Coordinates of C-alpha atoms in Angstrom, one line a residue:
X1 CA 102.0 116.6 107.2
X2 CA 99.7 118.2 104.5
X3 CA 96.3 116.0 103.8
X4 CA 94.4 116.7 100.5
X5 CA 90.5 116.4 101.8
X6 CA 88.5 115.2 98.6
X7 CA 84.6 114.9 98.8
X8 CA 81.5 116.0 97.7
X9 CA 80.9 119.7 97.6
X10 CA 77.8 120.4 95.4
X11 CA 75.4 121.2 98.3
X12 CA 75.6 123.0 101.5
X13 CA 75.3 120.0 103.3
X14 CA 78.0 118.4 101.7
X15 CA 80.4 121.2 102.2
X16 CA 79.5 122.0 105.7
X17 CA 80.4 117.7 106.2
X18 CA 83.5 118.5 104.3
X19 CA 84.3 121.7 106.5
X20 CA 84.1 120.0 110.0
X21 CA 86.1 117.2 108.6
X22 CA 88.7 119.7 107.9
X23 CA 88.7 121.4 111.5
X24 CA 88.9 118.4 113.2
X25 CA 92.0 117.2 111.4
X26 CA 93.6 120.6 111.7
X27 CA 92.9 120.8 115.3
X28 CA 95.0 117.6 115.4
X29 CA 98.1 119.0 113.7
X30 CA 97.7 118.3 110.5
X31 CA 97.6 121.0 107.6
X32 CA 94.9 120.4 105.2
X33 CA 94.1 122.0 101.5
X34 CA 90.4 121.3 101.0
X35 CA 89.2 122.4 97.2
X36 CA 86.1 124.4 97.9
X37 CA 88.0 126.9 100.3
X38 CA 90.2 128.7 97.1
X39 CA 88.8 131.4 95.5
X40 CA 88.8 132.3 92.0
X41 CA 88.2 135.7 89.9
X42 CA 85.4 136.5 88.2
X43 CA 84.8 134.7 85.1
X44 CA 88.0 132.3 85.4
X45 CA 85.8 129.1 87.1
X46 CA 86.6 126.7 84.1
X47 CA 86.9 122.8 84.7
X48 CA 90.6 123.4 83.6
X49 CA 91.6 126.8 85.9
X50 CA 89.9 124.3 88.4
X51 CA 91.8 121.1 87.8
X52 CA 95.1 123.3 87.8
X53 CA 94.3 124.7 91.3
X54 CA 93.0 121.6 93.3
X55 CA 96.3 119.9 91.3
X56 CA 98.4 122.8 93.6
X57 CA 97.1 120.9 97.0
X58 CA 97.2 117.9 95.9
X59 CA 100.5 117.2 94.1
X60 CA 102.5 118.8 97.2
X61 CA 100.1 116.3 99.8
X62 CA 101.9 113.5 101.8
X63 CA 98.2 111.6 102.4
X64 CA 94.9 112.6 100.8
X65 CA 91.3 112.0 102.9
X66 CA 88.8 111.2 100.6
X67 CA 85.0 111.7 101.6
X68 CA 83.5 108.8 99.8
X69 CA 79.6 108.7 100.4
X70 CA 77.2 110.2 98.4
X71 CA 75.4 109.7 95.2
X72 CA 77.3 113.4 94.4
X73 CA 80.6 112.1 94.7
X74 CA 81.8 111.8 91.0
X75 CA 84.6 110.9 88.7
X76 CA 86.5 114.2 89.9
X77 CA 87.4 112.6 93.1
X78 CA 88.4 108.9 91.5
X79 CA 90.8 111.0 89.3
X80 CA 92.4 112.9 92.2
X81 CA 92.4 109.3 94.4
X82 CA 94.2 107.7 90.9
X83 CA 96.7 110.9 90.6
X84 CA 98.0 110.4 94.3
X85 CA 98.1 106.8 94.3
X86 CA 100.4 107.0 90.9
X87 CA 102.9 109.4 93.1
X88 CA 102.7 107.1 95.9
X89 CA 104.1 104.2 93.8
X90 CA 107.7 105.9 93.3
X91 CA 107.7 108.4 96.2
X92 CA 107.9 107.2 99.9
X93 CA 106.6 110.3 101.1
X94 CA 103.0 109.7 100.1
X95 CA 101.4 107.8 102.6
X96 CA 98.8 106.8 101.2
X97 CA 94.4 107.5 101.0
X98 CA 92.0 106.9 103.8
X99 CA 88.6 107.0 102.3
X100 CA 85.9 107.4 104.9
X101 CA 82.6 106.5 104.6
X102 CA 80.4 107.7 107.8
X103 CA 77.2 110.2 106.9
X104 CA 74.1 108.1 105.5
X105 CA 72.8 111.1 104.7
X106 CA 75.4 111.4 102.0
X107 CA 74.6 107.9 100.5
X108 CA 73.5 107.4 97.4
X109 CA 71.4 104.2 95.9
X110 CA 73.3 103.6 93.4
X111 CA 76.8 102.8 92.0
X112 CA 78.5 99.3 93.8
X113 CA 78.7 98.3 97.5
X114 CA 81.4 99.1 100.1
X115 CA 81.5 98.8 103.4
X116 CA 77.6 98.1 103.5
X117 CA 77.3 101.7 101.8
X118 CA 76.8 102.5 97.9
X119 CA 79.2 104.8 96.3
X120 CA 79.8 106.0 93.1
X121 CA 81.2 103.4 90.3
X122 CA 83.9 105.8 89.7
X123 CA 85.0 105.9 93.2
X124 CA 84.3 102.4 94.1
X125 CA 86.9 101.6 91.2
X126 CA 90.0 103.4 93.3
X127 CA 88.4 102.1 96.0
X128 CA 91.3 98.9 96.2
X129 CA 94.0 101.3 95.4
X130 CA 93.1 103.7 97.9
X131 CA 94.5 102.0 101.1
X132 CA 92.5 102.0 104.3
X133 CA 88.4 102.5 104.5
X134 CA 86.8 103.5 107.6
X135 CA 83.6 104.2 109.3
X136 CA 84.4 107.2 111.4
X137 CA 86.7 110.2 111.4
X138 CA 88.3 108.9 114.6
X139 CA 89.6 105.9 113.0
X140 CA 90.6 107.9 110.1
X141 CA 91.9 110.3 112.0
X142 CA 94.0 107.8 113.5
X143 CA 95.7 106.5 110.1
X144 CA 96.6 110.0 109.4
X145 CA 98.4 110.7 112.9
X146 CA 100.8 107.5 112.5
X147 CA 101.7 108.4 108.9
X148 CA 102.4 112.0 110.2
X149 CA 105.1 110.3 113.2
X150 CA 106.2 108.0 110.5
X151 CA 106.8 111.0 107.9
X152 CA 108.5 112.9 110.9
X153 CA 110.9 110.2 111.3
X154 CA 112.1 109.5 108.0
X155 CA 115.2 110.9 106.9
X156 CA 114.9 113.8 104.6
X157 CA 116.7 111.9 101.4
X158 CA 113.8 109.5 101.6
X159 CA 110.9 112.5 102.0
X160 CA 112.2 114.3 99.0
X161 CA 113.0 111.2 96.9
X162 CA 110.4 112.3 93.9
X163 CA 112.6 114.6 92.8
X164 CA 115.3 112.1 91.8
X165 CA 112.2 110.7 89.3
X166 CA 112.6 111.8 85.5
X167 CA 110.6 114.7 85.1
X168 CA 109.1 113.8 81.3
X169 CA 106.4 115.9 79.4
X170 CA 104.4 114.6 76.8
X171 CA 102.9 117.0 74.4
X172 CA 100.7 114.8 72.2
X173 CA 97.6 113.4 71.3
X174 CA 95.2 111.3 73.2
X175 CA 92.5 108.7 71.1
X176 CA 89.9 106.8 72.4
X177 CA 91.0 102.9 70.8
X178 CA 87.9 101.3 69.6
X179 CA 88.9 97.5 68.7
X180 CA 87.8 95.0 66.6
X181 CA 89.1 91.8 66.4
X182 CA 89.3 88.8 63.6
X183 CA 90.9 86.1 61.9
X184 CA 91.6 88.1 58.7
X185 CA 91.1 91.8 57.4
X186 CA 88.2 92.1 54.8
X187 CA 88.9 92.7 51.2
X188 CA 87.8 96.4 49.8
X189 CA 84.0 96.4 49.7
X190 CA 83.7 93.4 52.0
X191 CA 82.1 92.5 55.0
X192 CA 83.1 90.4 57.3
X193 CA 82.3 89.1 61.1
X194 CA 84.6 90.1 64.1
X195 CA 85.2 87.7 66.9
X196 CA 85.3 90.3 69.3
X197 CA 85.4 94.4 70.2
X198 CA 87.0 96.4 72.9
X199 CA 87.1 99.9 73.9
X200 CA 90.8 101.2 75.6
X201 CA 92.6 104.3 76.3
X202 CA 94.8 105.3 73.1
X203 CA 96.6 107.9 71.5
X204 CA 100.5 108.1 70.9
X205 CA 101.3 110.9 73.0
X206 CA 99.0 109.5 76.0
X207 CA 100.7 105.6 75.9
X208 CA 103.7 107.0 75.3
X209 CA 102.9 109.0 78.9
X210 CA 101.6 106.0 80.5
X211 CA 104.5 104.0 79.7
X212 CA 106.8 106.7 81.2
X213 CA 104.7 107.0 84.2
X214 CA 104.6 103.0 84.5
X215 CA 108.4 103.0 84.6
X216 CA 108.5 105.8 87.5
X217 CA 108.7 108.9 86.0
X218 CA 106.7 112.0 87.1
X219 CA 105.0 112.2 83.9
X220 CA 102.5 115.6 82.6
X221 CA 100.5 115.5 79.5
X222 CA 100.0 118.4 77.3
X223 CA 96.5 117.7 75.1
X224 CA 93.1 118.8 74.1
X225 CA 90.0 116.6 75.1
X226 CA 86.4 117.2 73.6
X227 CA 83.5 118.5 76.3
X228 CA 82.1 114.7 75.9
X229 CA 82.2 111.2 77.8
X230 CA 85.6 110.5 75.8
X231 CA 87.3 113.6 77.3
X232 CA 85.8 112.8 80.5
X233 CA 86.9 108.8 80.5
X234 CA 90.5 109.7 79.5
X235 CA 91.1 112.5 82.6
X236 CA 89.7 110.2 85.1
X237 CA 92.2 107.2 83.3
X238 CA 95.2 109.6 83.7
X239 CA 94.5 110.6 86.8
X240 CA 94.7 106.9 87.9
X241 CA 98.0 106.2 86.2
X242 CA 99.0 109.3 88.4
X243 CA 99.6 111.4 85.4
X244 CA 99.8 115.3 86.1
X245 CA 96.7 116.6 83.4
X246 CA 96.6 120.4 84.7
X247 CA 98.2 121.0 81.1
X248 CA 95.0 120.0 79.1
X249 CA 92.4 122.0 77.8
X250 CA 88.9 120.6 76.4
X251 CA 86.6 122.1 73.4
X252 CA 82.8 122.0 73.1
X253 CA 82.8 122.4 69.7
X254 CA 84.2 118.8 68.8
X255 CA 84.7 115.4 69.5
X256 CA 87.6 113.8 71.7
X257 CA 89.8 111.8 69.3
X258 CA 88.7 108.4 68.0
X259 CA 91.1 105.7 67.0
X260 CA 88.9 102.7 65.4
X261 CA 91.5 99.6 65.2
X262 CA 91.4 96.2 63.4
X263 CA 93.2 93.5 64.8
X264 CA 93.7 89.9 62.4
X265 CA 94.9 86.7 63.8
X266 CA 98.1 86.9 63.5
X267 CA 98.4 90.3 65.6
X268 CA 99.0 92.7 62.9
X269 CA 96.9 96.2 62.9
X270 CA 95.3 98.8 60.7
X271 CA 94.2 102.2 62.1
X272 CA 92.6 105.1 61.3
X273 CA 92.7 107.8 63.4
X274 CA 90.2 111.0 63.8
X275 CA 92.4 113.9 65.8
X276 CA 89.4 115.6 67.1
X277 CA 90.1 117.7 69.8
X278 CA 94.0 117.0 69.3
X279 CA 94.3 119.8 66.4
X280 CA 92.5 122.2 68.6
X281 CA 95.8 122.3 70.7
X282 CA 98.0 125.5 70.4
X283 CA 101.5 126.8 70.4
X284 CA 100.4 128.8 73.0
X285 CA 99.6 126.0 75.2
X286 CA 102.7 123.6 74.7
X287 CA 105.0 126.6 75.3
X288 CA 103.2 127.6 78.5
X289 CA 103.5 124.1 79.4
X290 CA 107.0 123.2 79.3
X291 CA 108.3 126.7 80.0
X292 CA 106.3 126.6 83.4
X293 CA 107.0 123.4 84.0
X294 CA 108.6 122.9 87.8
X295 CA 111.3 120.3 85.8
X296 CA 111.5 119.5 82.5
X297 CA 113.9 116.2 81.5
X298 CA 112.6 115.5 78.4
X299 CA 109.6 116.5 76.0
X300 CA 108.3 113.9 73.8
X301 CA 106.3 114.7 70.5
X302 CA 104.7 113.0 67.6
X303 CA 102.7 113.8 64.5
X304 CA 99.1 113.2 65.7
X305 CA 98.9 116.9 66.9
X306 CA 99.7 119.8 64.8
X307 CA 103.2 119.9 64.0
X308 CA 103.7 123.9 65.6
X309 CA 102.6 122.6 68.3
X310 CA 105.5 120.3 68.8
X311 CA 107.7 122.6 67.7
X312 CA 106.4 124.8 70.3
X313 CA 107.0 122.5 72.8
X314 CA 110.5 121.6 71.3
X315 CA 111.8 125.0 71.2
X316 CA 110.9 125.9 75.1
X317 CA 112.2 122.4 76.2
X318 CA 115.6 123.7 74.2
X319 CA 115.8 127.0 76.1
X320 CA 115.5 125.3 79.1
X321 CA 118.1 122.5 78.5
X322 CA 115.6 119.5 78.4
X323 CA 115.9 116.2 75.9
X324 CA 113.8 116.2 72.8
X325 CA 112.4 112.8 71.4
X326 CA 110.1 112.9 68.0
X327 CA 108.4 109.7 67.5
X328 CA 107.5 110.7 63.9
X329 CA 104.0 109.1 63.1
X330 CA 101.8 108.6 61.6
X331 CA 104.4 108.9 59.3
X332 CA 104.2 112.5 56.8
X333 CA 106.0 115.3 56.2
X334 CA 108.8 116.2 58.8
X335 CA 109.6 120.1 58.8
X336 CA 113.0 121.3 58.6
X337 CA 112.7 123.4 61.4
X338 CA 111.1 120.8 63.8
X339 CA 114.2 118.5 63.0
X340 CA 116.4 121.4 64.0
X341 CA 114.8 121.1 67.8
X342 CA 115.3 117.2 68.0
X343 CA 117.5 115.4 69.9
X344 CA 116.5 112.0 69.3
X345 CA 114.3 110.9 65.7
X346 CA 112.5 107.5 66.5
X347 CA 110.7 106.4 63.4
X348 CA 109.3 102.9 62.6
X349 CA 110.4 101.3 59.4
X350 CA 107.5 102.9 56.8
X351 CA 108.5 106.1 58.8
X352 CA 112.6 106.2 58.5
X353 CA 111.7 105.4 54.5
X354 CA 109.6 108.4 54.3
X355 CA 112.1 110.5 56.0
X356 CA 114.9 108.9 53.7
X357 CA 112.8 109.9 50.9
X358 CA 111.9 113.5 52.1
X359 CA 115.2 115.1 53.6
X360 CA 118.1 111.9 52.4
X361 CA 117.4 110.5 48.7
X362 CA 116.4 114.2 47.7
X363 CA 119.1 115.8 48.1
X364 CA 121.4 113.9 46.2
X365 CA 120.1 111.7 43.1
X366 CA 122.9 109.7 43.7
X367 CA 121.4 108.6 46.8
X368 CA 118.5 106.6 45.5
X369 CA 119.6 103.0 46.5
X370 CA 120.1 103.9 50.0
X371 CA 117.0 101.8 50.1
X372 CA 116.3 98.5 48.1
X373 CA 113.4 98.1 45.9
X374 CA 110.3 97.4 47.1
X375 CA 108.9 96.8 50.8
X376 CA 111.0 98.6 54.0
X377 CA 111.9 95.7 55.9
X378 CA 114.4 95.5 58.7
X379 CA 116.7 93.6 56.0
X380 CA 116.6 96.7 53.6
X381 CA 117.7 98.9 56.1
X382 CA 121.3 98.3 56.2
X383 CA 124.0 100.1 58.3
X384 CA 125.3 102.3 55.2
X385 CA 121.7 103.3 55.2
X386 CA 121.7 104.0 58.7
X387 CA 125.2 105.9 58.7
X388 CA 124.0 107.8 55.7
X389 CA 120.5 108.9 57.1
X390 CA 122.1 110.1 60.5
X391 CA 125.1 112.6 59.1
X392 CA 122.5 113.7 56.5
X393 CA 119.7 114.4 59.3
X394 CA 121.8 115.9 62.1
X395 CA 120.3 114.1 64.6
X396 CA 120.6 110.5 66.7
X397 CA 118.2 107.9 64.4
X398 CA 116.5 105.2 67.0
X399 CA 114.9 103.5 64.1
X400 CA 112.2 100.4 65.6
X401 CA 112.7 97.3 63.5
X402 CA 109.4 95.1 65.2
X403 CA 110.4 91.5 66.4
X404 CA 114.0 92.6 65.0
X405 CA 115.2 95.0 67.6
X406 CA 116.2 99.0 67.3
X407 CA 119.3 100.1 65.4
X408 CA 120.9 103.4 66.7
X409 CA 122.8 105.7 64.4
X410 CA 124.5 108.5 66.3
X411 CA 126.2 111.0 63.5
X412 CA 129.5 109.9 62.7
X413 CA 129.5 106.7 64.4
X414 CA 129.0 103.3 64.1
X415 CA 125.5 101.6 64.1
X416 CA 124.4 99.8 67.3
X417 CA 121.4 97.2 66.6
X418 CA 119.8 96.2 69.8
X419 CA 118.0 92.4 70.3
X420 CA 114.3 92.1 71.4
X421 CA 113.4 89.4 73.6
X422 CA 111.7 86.8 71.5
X423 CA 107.9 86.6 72.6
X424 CA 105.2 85.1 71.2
X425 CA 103.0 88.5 69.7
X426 CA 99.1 88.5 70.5
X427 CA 98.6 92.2 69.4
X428 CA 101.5 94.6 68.4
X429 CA 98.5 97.8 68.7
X430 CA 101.1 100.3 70.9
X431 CA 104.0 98.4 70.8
X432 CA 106.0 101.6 69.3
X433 CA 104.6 103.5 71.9
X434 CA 105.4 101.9 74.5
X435 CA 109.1 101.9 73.1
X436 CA 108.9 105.6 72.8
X437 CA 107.7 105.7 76.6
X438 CA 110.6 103.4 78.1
X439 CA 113.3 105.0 75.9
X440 CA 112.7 108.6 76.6
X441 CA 111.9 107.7 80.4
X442 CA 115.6 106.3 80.3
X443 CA 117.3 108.8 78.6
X444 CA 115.9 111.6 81.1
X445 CA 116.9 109.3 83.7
X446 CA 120.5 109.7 82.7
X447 CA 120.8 106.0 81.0
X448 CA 123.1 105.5 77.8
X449 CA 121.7 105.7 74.8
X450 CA 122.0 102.0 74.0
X451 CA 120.7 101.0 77.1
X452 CA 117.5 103.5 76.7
X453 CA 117.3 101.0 73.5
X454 CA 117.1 97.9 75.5
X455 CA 114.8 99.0 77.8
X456 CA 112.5 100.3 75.2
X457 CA 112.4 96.8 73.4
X458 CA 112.1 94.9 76.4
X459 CA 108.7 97.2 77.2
X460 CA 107.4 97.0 74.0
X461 CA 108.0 92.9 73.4
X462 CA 106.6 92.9 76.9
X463 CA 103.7 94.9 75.7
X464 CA 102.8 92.5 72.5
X465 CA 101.8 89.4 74.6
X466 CA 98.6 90.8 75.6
X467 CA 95.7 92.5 73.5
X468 CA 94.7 96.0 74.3
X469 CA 97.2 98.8 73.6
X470 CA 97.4 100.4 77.2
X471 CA 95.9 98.0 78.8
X472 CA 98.9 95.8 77.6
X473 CA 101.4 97.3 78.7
X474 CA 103.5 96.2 81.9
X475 CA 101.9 97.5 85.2
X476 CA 104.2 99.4 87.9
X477 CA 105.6 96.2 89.5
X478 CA 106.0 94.0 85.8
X479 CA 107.4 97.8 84.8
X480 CA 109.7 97.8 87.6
X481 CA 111.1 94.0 87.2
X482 CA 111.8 94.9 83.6
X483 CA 114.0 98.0 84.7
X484 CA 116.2 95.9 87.3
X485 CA 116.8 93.1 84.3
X486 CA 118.0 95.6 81.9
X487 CA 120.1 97.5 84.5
X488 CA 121.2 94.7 85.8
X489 CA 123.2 93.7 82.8
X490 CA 127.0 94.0 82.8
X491 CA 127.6 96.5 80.1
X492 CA 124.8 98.7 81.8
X493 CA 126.2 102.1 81.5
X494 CA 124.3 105.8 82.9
X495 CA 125.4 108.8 80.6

């Protein structure tokens, strides 16, 4: 059985600790990667050459031992701890983490309370995820042995069950949401009082990811984060969600992206969003990332990172056979050549009417009642306009239509309008997203495209009963009951 040992390593003490921790379990059998035993060339110890090589033991561990003393133990350890806890929930053959707290002289003053010991706030937070906490390495020890007879006595269909997980790769943006609630928006030039503010994980491309992860799938993000407390915030809450980050890169030269969100009474949103670090990604990067990829079942894309990027991404997920799915916003220009490259186009309403306008209407003057006069609404988008927009494009249009469902336009077929529950909306911040999420999850799972539709509505009406954006989305279990009620249904189909 392979154990990840995660700990504090800044000092000689520490690592010495760390060291004897590791002979003792190999002595017992066990095979153990411990991070501060790798090597790397000169001039190639970056945070993300470093990430990318602890991710190599720990991804590939059945049970991870987690040194959890110490005022040195920071957010590095919490993120590896929230990446392996994420696998666990869809793969039986990781066991789980012990986290052992046993040298005072590794104790820190201050950060929260376990066990009688103080550990660091990050750490303590993984802390109830973890699984087992002892007070000696015997005891721990222990733990590790029975999960090693029980790993040696499952049958091998159950050990290597991850793989049958939709392998999904998001190259997108990440924002940090910064909310303010209140009864109504203010006027131009007016100032008015909030009722409340939050402060959540955003960014289409990273809820998008944590709905696919949510559902089961093994999920990596492709991104850029700024070298600030933003960049830092959003690894460690993607390494919780068990999200595979060795694909992003961070920039000192600016901020992380910032997504400032107002929220009125009756749940509708206005955002603004500052991209940051996002348009400091690269072709370069998405490319490497797909192409090297162990699986690739489907790349997701949107427009809050430079579109060559995506189209990067696009083009080595078509080489190597995988699904493409363009959520198009914020809604602008949509290149030619980036349509070419997608398999599915899921726009919003404002969105499909800019794409009508851009690529549809344009072409042919005659064209210009495809859509009514005055506001897109789910009304105005009729199934001529559908039909019409789908031939034209080349592609399969998933347009999202709110409380109203999704409507599915496959070239040269009929229209298929899909139902959302009926729910009563608190905040609808991320509702698209999490559509996005659940669709392309099902679709690289194999599910009809119809079906993909269904699951995607029932996520996102699940998602617009609670405030937040991914704090609002369904956890693994609520993800998981949502899954079995959609495939559950009679005319359930897989592809």
């Amino acid at each position: 059985m392979k154990v990840y040992l995660a700990g504090p390593l800044f000092t000689d003490y520490e690592r010495g600790y760390v060291a004897d921790c590791a002979a003792a379990l190999r002595r017992a059998g066990l095979e153990v990667f411990v991070p501060h035993e790798q090597s790397f060339p000169a001039g190639e110890l970056t945070p993300t050459v470093v990430f990318a090589k602890d991710n190599e033991g720990l991804l590939p561990a059945h049970a991870v031992l987690a040194v959890l003393d110490g005022p040195m133990v920071d957010d590095g350890t919490a993120c590896e701890i929230g990446i392996f806890h994420g696998m666990k929930l869809t793969d039986p053959s990781k066991k789980g983490v012990v986290g052992l707290l046993t040298d005072s002289r590794l104790v820190g003053s201050g950060g929260r309370s376990v066990e009688g010991r103080r550990v660091n706030l990050y750490v303590a937070g993984c802390i109830e995820a973890a699984g087992s906490i002892c007070t000696n390495l015997d005891d721990a020890l222990q733990i590790l042995l029975q999960w090693k007879a029980e790993l040696e006595a499952a049958p091998a269909s159950q050990v290597n069950s991850m793989s049958s997980s939709p392998a999904v790769i998001v190259v997108g943006s990440t924002m940090m949401d910064m909310i303010a609630y209140t009864d109504r928006m203010p006027a131009d030039g007016e100032t008015i009082a909030g009722k409340r503010f939050s402060l959540g994980f955003g960014g289409k491309g990273a809820n998008q990811a944590v709905m696919a992860r949510r559902l089961g799938g093994a999920v990596t993000m492709v991104n850029c984060l700024g070298d600030d407390v933003f960049g830092d915030m959003t690894l460690a809450n993607l390494g919780r969600e068990g999200i595979d980050t060795s694909a992003i890169t961070r920039a000192s030269d600016t901020s992380s992206g910032v997504a400032p969100i107002w929220v009125d009474a009756a749940g509708s949103n206005r955002i603004i969003v500052v991209p940051g670090a996002n348009h400091h990604m690269t072709a370069q990067q998405a490319t490497g990332a797909v192409a090297d990829a162990p699986r690739a079942d489907a790349v997701i894309g949107q427009f809050e990172i430079p579109r060559e990027v995506t189209l990067a991404g696009f083009r080595a997920a078509r080489e190597r056979g995988a699904i493409t799915v363009l959520n198009p916003a914020p809604a602008g220009p949509l290149p030619a050549e980036l349509l070419a490259v997608t398999d599915f186009l899921v726009p919003n309403e404002v969105e499909f009417a800019q794409i009508i306008a851009e690529h549809v209407v344009s072409d042919q003057a005659s064209d210009t009642d495809l859509l009514t006069a005055g506001p897109v609404t789910a009304d105005s988008i009729t199934d001529v306009v559908l039909r019409t927009a789908a031939d034209r494009l080349g592609v399969t249009l998933i347009v999202t239509l709110g409380s109203a469902g999704a409507a599915i336009a496959m070239p040269g077929q009929d229209v298929i309008r899909v139902a959302a529950p009926v729910v009563a909306a608190v905040d609808t911040t991320g509702a698209g997203d999490a559509f996005v999420g659940a669709f392309s999850y099902a679709v690289a799972a194999g599910w009809s495209v119809p079906d993909a539709a269904r699951l995607g509505c029932a996520c996102a009406s699940d998602s617009v009963t609670r405030a937040g954006t991914q704090s609002s989305y369904p956890n693994h279990a609520e993800a998981t009951k949502i899954v079995a009620a959609v495939a559950s249904s009679a005319n359930f189909q897989m592809k």
